[in-house]
mmCIF file of C-alpha atoms in Angstrom:
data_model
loop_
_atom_site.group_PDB
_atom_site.id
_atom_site.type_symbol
_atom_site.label_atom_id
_atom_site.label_comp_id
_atom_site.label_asym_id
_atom_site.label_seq_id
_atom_site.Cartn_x
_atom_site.Cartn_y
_atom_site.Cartn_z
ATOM 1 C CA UNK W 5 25.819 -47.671 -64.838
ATOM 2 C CA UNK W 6 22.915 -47.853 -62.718
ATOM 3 C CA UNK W 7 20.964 -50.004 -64.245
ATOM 4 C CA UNK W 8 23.646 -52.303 -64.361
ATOM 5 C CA UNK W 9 23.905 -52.271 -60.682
ATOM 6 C CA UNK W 10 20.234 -52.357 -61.037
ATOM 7 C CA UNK W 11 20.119 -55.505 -63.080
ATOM 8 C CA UNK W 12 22.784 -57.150 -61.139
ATOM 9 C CA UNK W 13 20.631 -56.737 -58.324
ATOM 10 C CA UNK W 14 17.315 -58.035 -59.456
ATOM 11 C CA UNK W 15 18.491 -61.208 -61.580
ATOM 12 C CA UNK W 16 19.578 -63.152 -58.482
ATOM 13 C CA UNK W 17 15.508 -63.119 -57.256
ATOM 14 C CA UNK W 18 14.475 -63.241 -60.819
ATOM 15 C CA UNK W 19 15.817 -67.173 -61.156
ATOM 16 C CA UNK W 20 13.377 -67.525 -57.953
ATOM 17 C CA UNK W 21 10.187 -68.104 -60.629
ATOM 18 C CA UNK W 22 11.740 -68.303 -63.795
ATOM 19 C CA UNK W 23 14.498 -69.904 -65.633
ATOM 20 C CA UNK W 24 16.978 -66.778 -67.040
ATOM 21 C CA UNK W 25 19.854 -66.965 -69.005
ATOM 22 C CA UNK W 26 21.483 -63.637 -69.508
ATOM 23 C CA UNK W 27 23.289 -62.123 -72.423
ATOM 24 C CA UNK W 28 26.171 -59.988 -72.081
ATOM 25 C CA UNK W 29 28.914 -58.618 -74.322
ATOM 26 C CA UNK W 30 31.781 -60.204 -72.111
ATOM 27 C CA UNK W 31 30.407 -62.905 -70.124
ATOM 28 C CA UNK W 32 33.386 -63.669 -68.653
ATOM 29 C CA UNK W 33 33.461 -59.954 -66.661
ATOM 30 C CA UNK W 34 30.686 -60.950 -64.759
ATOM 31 C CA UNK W 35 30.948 -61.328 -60.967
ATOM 32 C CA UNK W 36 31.624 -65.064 -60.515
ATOM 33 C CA UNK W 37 28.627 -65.032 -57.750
ATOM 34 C CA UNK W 38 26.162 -63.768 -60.830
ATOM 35 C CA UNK W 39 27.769 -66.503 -63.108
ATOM 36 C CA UNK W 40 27.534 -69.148 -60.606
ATOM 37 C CA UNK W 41 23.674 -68.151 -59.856
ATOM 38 C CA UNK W 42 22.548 -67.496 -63.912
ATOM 39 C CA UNK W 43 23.832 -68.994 -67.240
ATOM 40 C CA UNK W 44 25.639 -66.161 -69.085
ATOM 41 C CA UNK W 45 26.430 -66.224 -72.640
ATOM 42 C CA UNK W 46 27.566 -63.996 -75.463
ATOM 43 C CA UNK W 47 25.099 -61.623 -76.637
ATOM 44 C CA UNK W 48 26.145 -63.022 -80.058
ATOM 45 C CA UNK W 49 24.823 -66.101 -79.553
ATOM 46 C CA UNK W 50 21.159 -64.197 -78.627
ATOM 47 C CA UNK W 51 19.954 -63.682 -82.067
ATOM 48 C CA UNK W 52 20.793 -67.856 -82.837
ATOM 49 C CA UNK W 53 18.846 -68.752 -79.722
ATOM 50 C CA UNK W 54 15.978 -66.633 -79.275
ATOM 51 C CA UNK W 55 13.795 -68.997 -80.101
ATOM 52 C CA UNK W 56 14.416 -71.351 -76.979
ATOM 53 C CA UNK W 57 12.762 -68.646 -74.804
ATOM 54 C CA UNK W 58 9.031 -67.932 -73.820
ATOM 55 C CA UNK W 59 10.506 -63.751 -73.739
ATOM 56 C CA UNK W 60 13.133 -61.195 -74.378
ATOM 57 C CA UNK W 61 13.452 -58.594 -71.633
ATOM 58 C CA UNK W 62 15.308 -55.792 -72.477
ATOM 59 C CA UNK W 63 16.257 -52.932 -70.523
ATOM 60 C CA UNK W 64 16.424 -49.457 -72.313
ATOM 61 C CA UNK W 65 18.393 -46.495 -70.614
ATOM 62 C CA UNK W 66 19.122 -42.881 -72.510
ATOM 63 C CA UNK W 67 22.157 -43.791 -72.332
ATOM 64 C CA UNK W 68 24.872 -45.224 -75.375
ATOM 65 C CA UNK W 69 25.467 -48.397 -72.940
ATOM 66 C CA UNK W 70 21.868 -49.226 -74.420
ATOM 67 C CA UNK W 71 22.223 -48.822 -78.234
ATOM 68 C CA UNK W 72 22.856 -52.409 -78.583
ATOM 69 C CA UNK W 73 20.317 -53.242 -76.735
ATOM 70 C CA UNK W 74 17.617 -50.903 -77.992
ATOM 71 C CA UNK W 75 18.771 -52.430 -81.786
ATOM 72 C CA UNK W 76 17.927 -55.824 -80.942
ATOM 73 C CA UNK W 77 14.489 -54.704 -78.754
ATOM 74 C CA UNK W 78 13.479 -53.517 -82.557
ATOM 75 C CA UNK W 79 14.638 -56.627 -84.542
ATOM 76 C CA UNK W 80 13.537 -59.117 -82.018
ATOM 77 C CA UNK W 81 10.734 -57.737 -80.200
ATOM 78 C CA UNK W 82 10.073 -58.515 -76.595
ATOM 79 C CA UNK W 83 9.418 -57.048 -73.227
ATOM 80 C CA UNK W 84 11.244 -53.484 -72.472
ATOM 81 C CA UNK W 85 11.829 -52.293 -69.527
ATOM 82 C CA UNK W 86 12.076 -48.403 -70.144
ATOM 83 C CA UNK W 87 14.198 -46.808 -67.630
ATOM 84 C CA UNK W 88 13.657 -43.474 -69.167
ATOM 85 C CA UNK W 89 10.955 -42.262 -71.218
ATOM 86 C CA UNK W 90 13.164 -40.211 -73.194
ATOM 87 C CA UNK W 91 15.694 -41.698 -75.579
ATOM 88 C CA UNK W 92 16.876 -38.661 -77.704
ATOM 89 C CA UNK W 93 19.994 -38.523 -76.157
ATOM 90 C CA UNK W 94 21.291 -42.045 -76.715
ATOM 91 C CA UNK W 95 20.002 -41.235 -80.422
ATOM 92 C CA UNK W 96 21.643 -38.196 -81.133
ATOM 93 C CA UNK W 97 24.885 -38.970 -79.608
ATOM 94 C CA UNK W 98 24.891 -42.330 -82.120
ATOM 95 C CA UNK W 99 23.603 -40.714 -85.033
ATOM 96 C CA UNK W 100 24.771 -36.799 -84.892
ATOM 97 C CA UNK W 101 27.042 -37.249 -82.482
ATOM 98 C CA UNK W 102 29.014 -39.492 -85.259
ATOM 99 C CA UNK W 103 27.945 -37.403 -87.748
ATOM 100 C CA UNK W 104 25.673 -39.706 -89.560
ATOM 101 C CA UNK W 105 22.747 -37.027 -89.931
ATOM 102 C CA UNK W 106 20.844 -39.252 -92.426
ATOM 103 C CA UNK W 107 19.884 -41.561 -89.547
ATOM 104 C CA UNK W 108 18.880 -38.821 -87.036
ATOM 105 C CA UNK W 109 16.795 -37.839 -89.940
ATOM 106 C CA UNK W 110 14.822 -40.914 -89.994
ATOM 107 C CA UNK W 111 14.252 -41.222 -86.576
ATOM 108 C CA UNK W 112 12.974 -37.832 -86.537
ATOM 109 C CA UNK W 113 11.175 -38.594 -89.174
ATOM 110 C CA UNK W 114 9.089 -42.012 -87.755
ATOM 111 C CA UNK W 115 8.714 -39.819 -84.856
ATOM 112 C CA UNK W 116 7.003 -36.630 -86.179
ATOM 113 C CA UNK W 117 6.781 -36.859 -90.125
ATOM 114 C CA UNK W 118 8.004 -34.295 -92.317
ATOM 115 C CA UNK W 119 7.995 -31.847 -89.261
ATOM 116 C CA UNK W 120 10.297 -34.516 -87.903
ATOM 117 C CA UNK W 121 12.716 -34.276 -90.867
ATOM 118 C CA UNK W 122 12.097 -30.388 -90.770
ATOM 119 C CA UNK W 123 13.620 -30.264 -87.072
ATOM 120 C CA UNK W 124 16.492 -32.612 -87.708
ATOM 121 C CA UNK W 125 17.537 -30.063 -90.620
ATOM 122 C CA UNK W 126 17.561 -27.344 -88.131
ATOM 123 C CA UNK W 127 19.848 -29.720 -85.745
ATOM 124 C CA UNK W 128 22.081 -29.869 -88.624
ATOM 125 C CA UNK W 129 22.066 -26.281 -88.986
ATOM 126 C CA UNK W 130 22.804 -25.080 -85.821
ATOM 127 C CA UNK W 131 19.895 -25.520 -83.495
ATOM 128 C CA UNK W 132 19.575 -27.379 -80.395
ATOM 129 C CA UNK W 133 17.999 -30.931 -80.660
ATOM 130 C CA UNK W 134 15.028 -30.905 -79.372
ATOM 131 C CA UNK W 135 16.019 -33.707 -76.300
ATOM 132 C CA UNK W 136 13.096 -33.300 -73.920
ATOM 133 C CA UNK W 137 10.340 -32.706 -76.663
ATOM 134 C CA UNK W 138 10.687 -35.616 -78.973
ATOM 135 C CA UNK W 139 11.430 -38.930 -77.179
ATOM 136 C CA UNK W 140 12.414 -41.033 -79.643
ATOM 137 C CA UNK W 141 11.396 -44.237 -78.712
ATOM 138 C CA UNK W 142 8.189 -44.972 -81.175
ATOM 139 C CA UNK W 143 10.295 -47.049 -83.000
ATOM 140 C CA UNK W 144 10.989 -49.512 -79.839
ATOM 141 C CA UNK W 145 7.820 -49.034 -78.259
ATOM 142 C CA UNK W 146 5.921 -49.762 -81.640
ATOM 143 C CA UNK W 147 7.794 -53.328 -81.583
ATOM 144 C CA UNK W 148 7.531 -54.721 -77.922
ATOM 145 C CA UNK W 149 5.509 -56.944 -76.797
ATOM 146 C CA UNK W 150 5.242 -55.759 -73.593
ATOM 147 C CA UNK W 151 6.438 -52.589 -71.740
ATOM 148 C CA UNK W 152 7.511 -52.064 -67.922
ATOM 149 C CA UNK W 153 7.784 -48.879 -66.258
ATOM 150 C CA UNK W 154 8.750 -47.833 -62.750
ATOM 151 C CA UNK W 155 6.262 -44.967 -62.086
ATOM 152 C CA UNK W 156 2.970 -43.713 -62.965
ATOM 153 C CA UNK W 157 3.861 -40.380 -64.622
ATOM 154 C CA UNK W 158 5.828 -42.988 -67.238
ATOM 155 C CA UNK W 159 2.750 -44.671 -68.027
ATOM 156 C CA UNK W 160 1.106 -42.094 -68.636
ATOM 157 C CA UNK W 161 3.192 -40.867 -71.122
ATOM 158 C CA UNK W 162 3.483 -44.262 -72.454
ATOM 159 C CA UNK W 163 -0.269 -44.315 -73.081
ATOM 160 C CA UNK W 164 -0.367 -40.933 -74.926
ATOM 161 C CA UNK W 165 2.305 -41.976 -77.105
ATOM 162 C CA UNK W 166 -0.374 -44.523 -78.676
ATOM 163 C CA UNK W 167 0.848 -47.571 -77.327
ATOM 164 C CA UNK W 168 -1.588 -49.626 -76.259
ATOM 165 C CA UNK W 169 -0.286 -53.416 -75.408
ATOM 166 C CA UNK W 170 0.087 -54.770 -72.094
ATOM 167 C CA UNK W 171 2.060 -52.384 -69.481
ATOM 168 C CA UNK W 172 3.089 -53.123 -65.843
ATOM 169 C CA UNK W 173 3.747 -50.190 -63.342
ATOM 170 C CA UNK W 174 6.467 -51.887 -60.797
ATOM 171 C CA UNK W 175 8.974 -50.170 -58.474
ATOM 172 C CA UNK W 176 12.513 -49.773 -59.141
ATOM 173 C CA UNK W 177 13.996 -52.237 -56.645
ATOM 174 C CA UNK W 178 16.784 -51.516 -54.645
ATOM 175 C CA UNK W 179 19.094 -53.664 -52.226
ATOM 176 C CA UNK W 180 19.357 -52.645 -49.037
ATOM 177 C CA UNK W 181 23.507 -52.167 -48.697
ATOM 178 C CA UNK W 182 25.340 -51.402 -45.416
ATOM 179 C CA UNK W 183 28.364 -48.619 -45.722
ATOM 180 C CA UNK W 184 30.480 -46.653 -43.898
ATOM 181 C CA UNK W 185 31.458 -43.134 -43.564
ATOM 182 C CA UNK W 186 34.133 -41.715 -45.224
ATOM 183 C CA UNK W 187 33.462 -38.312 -43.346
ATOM 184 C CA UNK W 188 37.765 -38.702 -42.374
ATOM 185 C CA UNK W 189 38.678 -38.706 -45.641
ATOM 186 C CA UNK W 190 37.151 -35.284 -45.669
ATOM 187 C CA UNK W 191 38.680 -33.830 -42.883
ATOM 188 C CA UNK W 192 35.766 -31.449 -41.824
ATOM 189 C CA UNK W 193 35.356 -30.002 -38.612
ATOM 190 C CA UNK W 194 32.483 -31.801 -36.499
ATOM 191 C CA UNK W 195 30.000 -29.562 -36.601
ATOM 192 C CA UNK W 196 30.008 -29.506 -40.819
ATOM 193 C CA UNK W 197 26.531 -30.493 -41.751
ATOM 194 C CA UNK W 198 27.370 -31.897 -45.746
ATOM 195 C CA UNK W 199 24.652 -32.196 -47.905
ATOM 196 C CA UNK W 200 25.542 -34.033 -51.556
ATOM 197 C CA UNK W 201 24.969 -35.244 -55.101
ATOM 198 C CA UNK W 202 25.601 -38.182 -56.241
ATOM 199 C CA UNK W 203 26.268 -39.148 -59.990
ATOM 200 C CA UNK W 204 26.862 -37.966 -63.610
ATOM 201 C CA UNK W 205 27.066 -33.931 -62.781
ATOM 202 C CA UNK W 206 24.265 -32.553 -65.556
ATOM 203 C CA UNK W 207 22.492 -29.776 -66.142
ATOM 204 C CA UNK W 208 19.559 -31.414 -65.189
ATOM 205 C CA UNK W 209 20.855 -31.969 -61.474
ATOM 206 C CA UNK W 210 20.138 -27.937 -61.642
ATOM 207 C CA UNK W 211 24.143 -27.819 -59.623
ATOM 208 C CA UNK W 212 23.957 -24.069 -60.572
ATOM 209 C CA UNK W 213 20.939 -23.548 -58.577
ATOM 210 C CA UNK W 214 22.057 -25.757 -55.668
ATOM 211 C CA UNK W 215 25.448 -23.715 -55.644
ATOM 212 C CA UNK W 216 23.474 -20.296 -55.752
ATOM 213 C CA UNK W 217 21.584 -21.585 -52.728
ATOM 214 C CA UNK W 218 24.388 -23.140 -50.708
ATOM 215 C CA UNK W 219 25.648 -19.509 -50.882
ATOM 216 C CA UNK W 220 23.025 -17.951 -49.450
ATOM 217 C CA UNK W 221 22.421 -21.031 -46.520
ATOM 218 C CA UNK W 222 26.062 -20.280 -45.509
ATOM 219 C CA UNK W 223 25.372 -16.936 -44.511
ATOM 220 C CA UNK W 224 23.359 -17.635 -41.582
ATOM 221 C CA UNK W 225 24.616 -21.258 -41.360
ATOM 222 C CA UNK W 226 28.413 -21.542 -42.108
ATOM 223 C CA UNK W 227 29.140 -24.989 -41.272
ATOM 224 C CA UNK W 228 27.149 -26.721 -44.437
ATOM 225 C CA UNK W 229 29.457 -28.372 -47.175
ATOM 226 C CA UNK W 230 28.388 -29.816 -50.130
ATOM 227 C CA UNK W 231 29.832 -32.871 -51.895
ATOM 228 C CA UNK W 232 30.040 -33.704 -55.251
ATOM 229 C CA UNK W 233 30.695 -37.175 -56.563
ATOM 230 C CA UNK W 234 30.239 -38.160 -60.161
ATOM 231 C CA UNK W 235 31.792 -37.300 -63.489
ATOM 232 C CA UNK W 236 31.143 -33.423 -64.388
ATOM 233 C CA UNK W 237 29.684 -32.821 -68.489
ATOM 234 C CA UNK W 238 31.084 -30.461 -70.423
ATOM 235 C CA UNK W 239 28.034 -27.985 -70.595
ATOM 236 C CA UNK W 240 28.292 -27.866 -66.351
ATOM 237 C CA UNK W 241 30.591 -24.759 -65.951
ATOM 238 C CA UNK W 242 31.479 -26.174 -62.401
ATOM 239 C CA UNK W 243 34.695 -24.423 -61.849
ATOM 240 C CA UNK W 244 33.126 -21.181 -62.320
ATOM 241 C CA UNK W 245 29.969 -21.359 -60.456
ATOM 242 C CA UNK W 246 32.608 -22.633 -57.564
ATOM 243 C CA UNK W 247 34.399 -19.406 -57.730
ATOM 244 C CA UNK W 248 31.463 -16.786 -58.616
ATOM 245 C CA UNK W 249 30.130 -17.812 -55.237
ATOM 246 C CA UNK W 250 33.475 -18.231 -53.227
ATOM 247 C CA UNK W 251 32.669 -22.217 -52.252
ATOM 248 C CA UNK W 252 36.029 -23.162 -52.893
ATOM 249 C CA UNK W 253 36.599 -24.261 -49.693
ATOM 250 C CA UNK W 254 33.341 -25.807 -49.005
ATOM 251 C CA UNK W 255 32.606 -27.955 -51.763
ATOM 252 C CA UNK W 256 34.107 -31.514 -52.249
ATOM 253 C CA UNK W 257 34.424 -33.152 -55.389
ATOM 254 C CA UNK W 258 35.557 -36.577 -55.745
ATOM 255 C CA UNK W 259 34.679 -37.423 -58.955
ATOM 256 C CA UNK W 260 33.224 -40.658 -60.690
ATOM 257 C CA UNK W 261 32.848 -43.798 -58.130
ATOM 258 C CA UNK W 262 32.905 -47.196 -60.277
ATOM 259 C CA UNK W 263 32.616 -49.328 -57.337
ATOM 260 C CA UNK W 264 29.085 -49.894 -55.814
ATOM 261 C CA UNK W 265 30.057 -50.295 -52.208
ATOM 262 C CA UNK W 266 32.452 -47.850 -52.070
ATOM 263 C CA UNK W 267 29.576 -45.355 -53.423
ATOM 264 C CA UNK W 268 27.461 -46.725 -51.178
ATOM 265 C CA UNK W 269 30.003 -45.612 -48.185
ATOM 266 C CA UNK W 270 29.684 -42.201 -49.797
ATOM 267 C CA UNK W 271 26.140 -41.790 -49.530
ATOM 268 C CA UNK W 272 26.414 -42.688 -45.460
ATOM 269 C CA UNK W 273 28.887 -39.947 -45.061
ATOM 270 C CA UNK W 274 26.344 -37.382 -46.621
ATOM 271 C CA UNK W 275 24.067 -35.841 -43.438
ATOM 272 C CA UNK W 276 21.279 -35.371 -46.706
ATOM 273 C CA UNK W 277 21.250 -35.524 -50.222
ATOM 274 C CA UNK W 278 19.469 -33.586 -52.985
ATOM 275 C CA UNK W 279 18.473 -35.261 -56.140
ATOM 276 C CA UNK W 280 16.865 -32.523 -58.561
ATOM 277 C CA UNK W 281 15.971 -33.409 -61.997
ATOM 278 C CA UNK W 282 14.753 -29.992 -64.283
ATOM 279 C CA UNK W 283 13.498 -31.260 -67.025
ATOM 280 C CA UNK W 284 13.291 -34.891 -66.256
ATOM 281 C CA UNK W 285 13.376 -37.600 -68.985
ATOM 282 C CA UNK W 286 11.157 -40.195 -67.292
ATOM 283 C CA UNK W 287 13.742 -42.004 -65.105
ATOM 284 C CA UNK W 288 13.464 -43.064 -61.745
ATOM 285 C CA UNK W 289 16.861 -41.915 -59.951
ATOM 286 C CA UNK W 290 18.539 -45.321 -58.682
ATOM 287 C CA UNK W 291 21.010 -42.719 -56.274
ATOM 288 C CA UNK W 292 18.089 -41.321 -55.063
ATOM 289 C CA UNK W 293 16.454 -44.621 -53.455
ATOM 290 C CA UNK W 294 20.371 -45.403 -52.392
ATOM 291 C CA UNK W 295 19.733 -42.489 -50.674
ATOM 292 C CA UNK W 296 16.445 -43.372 -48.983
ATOM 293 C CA UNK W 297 17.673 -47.292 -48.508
ATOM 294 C CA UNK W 298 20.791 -45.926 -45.920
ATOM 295 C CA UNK W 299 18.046 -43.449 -44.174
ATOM 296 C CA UNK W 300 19.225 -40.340 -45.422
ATOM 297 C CA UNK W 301 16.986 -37.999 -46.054
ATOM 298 C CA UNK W 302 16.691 -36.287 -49.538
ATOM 299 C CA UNK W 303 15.855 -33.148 -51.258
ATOM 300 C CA UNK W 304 14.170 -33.735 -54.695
ATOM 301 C CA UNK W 305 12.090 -32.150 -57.611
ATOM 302 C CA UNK W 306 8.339 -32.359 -57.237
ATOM 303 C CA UNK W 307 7.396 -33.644 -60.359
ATOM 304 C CA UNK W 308 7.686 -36.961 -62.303
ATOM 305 C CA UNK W 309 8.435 -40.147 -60.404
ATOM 306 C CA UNK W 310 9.925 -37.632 -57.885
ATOM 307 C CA UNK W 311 6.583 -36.369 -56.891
ATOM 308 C CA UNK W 312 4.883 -39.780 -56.472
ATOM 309 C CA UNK W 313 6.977 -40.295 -53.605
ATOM 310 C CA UNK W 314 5.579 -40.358 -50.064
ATOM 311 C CA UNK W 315 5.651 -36.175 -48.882
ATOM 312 C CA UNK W 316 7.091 -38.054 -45.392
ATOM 313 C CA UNK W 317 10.184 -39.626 -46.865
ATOM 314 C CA UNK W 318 11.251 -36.722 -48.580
ATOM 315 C CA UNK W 319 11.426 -33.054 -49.054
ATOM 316 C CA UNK W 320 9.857 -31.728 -52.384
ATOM 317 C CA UNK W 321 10.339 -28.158 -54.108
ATOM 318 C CA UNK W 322 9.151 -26.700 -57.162
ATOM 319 C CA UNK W 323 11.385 -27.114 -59.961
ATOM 320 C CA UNK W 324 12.863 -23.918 -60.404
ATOM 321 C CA UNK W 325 11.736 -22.430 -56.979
ATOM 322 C CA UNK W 326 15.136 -21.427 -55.286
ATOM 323 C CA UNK W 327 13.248 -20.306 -52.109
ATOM 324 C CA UNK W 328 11.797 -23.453 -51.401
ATOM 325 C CA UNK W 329 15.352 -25.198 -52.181
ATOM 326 C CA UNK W 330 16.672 -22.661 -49.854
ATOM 327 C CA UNK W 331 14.001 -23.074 -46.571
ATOM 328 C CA UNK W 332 14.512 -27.363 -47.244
ATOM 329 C CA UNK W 333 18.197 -27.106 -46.804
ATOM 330 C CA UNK W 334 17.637 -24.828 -43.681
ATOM 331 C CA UNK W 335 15.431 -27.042 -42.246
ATOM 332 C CA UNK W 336 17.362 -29.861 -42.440
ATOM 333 C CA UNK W 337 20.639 -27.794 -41.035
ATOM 334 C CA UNK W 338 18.359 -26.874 -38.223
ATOM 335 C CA UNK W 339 16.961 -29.906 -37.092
ATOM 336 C CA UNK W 340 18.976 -33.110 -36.711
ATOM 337 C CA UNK W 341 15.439 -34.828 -35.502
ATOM 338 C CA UNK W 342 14.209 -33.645 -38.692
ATOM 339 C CA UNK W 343 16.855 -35.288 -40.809
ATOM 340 C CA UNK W 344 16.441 -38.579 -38.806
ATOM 341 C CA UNK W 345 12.850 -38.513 -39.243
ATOM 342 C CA UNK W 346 12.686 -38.158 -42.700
ATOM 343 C CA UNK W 347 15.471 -40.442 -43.406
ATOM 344 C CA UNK W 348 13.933 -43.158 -40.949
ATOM 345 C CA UNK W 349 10.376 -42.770 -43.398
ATOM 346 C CA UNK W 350 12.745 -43.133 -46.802
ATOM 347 C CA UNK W 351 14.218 -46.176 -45.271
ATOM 348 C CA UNK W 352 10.925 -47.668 -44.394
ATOM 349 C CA UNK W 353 9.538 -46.631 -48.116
ATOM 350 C CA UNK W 354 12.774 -48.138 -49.900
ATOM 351 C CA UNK W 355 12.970 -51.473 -47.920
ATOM 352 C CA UNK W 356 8.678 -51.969 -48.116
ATOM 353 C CA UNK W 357 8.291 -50.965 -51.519
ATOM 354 C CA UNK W 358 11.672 -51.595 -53.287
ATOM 355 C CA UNK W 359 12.528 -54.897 -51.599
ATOM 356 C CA UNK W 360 14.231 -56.748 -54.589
ATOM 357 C CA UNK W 361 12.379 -59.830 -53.855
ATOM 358 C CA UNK W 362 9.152 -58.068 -53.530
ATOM 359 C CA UNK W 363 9.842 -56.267 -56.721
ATOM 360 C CA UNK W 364 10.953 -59.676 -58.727
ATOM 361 C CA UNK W 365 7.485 -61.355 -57.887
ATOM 362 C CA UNK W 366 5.879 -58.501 -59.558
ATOM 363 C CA UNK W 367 7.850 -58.722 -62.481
ATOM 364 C CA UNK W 368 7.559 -62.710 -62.730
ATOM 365 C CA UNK W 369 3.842 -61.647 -62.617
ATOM 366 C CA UNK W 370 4.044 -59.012 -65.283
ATOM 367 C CA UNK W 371 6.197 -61.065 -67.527
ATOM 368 C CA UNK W 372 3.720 -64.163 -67.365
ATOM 369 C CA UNK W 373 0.603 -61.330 -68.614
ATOM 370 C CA UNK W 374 2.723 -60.296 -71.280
ATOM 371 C CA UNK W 375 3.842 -64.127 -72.556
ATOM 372 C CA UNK W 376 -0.046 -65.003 -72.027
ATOM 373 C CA UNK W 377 -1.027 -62.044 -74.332
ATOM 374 C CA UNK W 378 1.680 -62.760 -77.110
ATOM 375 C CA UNK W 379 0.626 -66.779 -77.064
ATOM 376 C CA UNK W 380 -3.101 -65.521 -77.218
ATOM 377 C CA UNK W 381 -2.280 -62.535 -79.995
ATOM 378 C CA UNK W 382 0.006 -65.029 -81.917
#
């Protein structure tokens, strides 16, 4: 996942002003570099020695990767990092999603009350969960000791929650990675411009919109492609939207990437990349600063952490606004000094501001407020 790649990243600079011992659920299928650098042990063994260490960090995804995780944030508080704001997916795919209703129930119940439990019958019944309404994540937040986020928007939602312990805004870091095109895999014609998206295919990634526009930019501008890599959901009717708008030739899907490099590679054969998120759960987009990092420029949402970014080192449209979609990807089809100027400002953003070690001093920092408050607090 991401923010394993994430993690993996940040631990090594992490052991710089701190001593770290990590828990996994295999230790032995960690890299030998990581396992030479950090102790690893069995995140069985976490619960019997949790008292050797000053603080837990934990870091919480919507994702089921994190259920574990989130389960022992509650039982043995510590510091979360909350990669998304919204949890209600992770939730309801381990509680509904197995059937065991009685649990979504109480979740929905801490959450909102009785009109909690009221909304989790209607679930039951037939209607839609209510994923980017209700986060779902009192329960964790109520128990840390300390929270980090990655962007302002997050804290702010944080705050109106009701938390109110001690918080840290730091950057999602991101290692700068060299790659390689894979353009002759492709076998496009030279003058193909290829604009892409990179990871799980959702909903959110708005991929019916993008398709809609791609149709009308090839009109006037026949050589654009568009490349799809990642794992498509079941609610994504990708096939179809391919056909209704006769890109059969022109898009390129290549599915779900596990390896980080060879991803990597893939984002330096993309000319630009667009990274929309309609309705966003809070996360900062990992592919997105990959994106930045190898000076491509990039297409994104302007709202949440998306529209804290610098206007220079990316292009911005209104969720929902096709026509603005429509005049960025023209622009950028136009102008090859346009592409290489944004993409030159994202590189300069994501290797100032998301330099790992940069980033692991301010957590160091963050993590010392947050032990200093909990030995102070008791």
């Amino acid at each position: 996942s991401g923010i394993a790649d994430y993690s993996r990243e940040l631990l090594p600079h992490l052991v710089n002003g701190a001593d770290v011992t990590a828990f996994a659920p295999d230790p032995a299928a960690v890299d030998a570099q990581l396992a030479a650098q950090i102790r690893i042990e069995s995140i069985e063994q976490f619960a019997v020695r949790r008292s050797e260490f000053d603080l837990a960090l934990y870091h919480i995804g919507n994702s089921e990767h994190h259920d574990e995780i989130a389960r022992l944030g509650v039982q043995y508080p510590g510091a979360i990092v909350l990669h998304d704001f919204y949890l209600h997916h992770s939730v309801a795919l381990r509680t509904i999603g197995t059937e065991d209703k009685f649990t979504y129930w109480r979740e929905m119940g801490y959450a909102l009350g009785a009109h909690g439990v009221r909304l989790a019958n209607g679930v039951e019944h037939g209607a839609e969960p209510p994923l980017f309404d209700v986060p779902l994540n009192g329960r964790l937040l109520d128990a840390s000791l300390g929270v980090i986020v990655h962007s302002a928007f997050v804290e702010r939602l944080v705050r109106q929650q009701g938390y109110g312990g001690p918080l840290a805004v730091i950057p999602a870091q991101i290692a700068s990675q060299n790659g390689r095109s894979r353009r002759a895999e492709l076998d496009l014609p030279q003058d193909v411009v290829l604009f892409a998206c990179f990871g799980m295919i959702t909903r959110e990634k708005q991929i019916a919109a993008i398709l809609q526009v791609l149709h009308e930019v090839r009109r006037e501008m026949p050589q654009v492609h568009y490349l799809l890599a990642g794992d498509v959901m079941a609610d994504v009717p990708l096939n179809d939207l391919i056909h209704e708008y006769g890109l059969e030739d022109v898009v390129h899907r290549i599915g779900y990437i596990s390896d980080l490099y060879e991803f990597v590679d893939w984002i330096h054969t993309a000319d630009a990349v667009i990274n929309l998120r309609n309705p966003t759960v809070g996360e900062t987009s990992a592919t997105a600063l990959r994106a930045m990092a190898a000076g491509r420029p990039l297409i994104v949402s302007d709202h949440g952490w998306y529209g804290e970014l610098p206007s220079d080192a990316v292009l911005k449209v209104t969720p929902g606004a096709n026509d603005a979609l429509l005049e960025a990807m023209q622009r950028l089809v136009r102008s090859p000094e346009v592409r290489e100027q944004i993409g030159r400002a994202g590189q300069v953003y994501a290797n100032e501001e998301c330099d790992p070690e940069r980033v692991a001093s301010r957590y160091l920092d963050g993590l010392d407020r947050i032990s200093q408050a909990v030995r102070i607090l008791g």
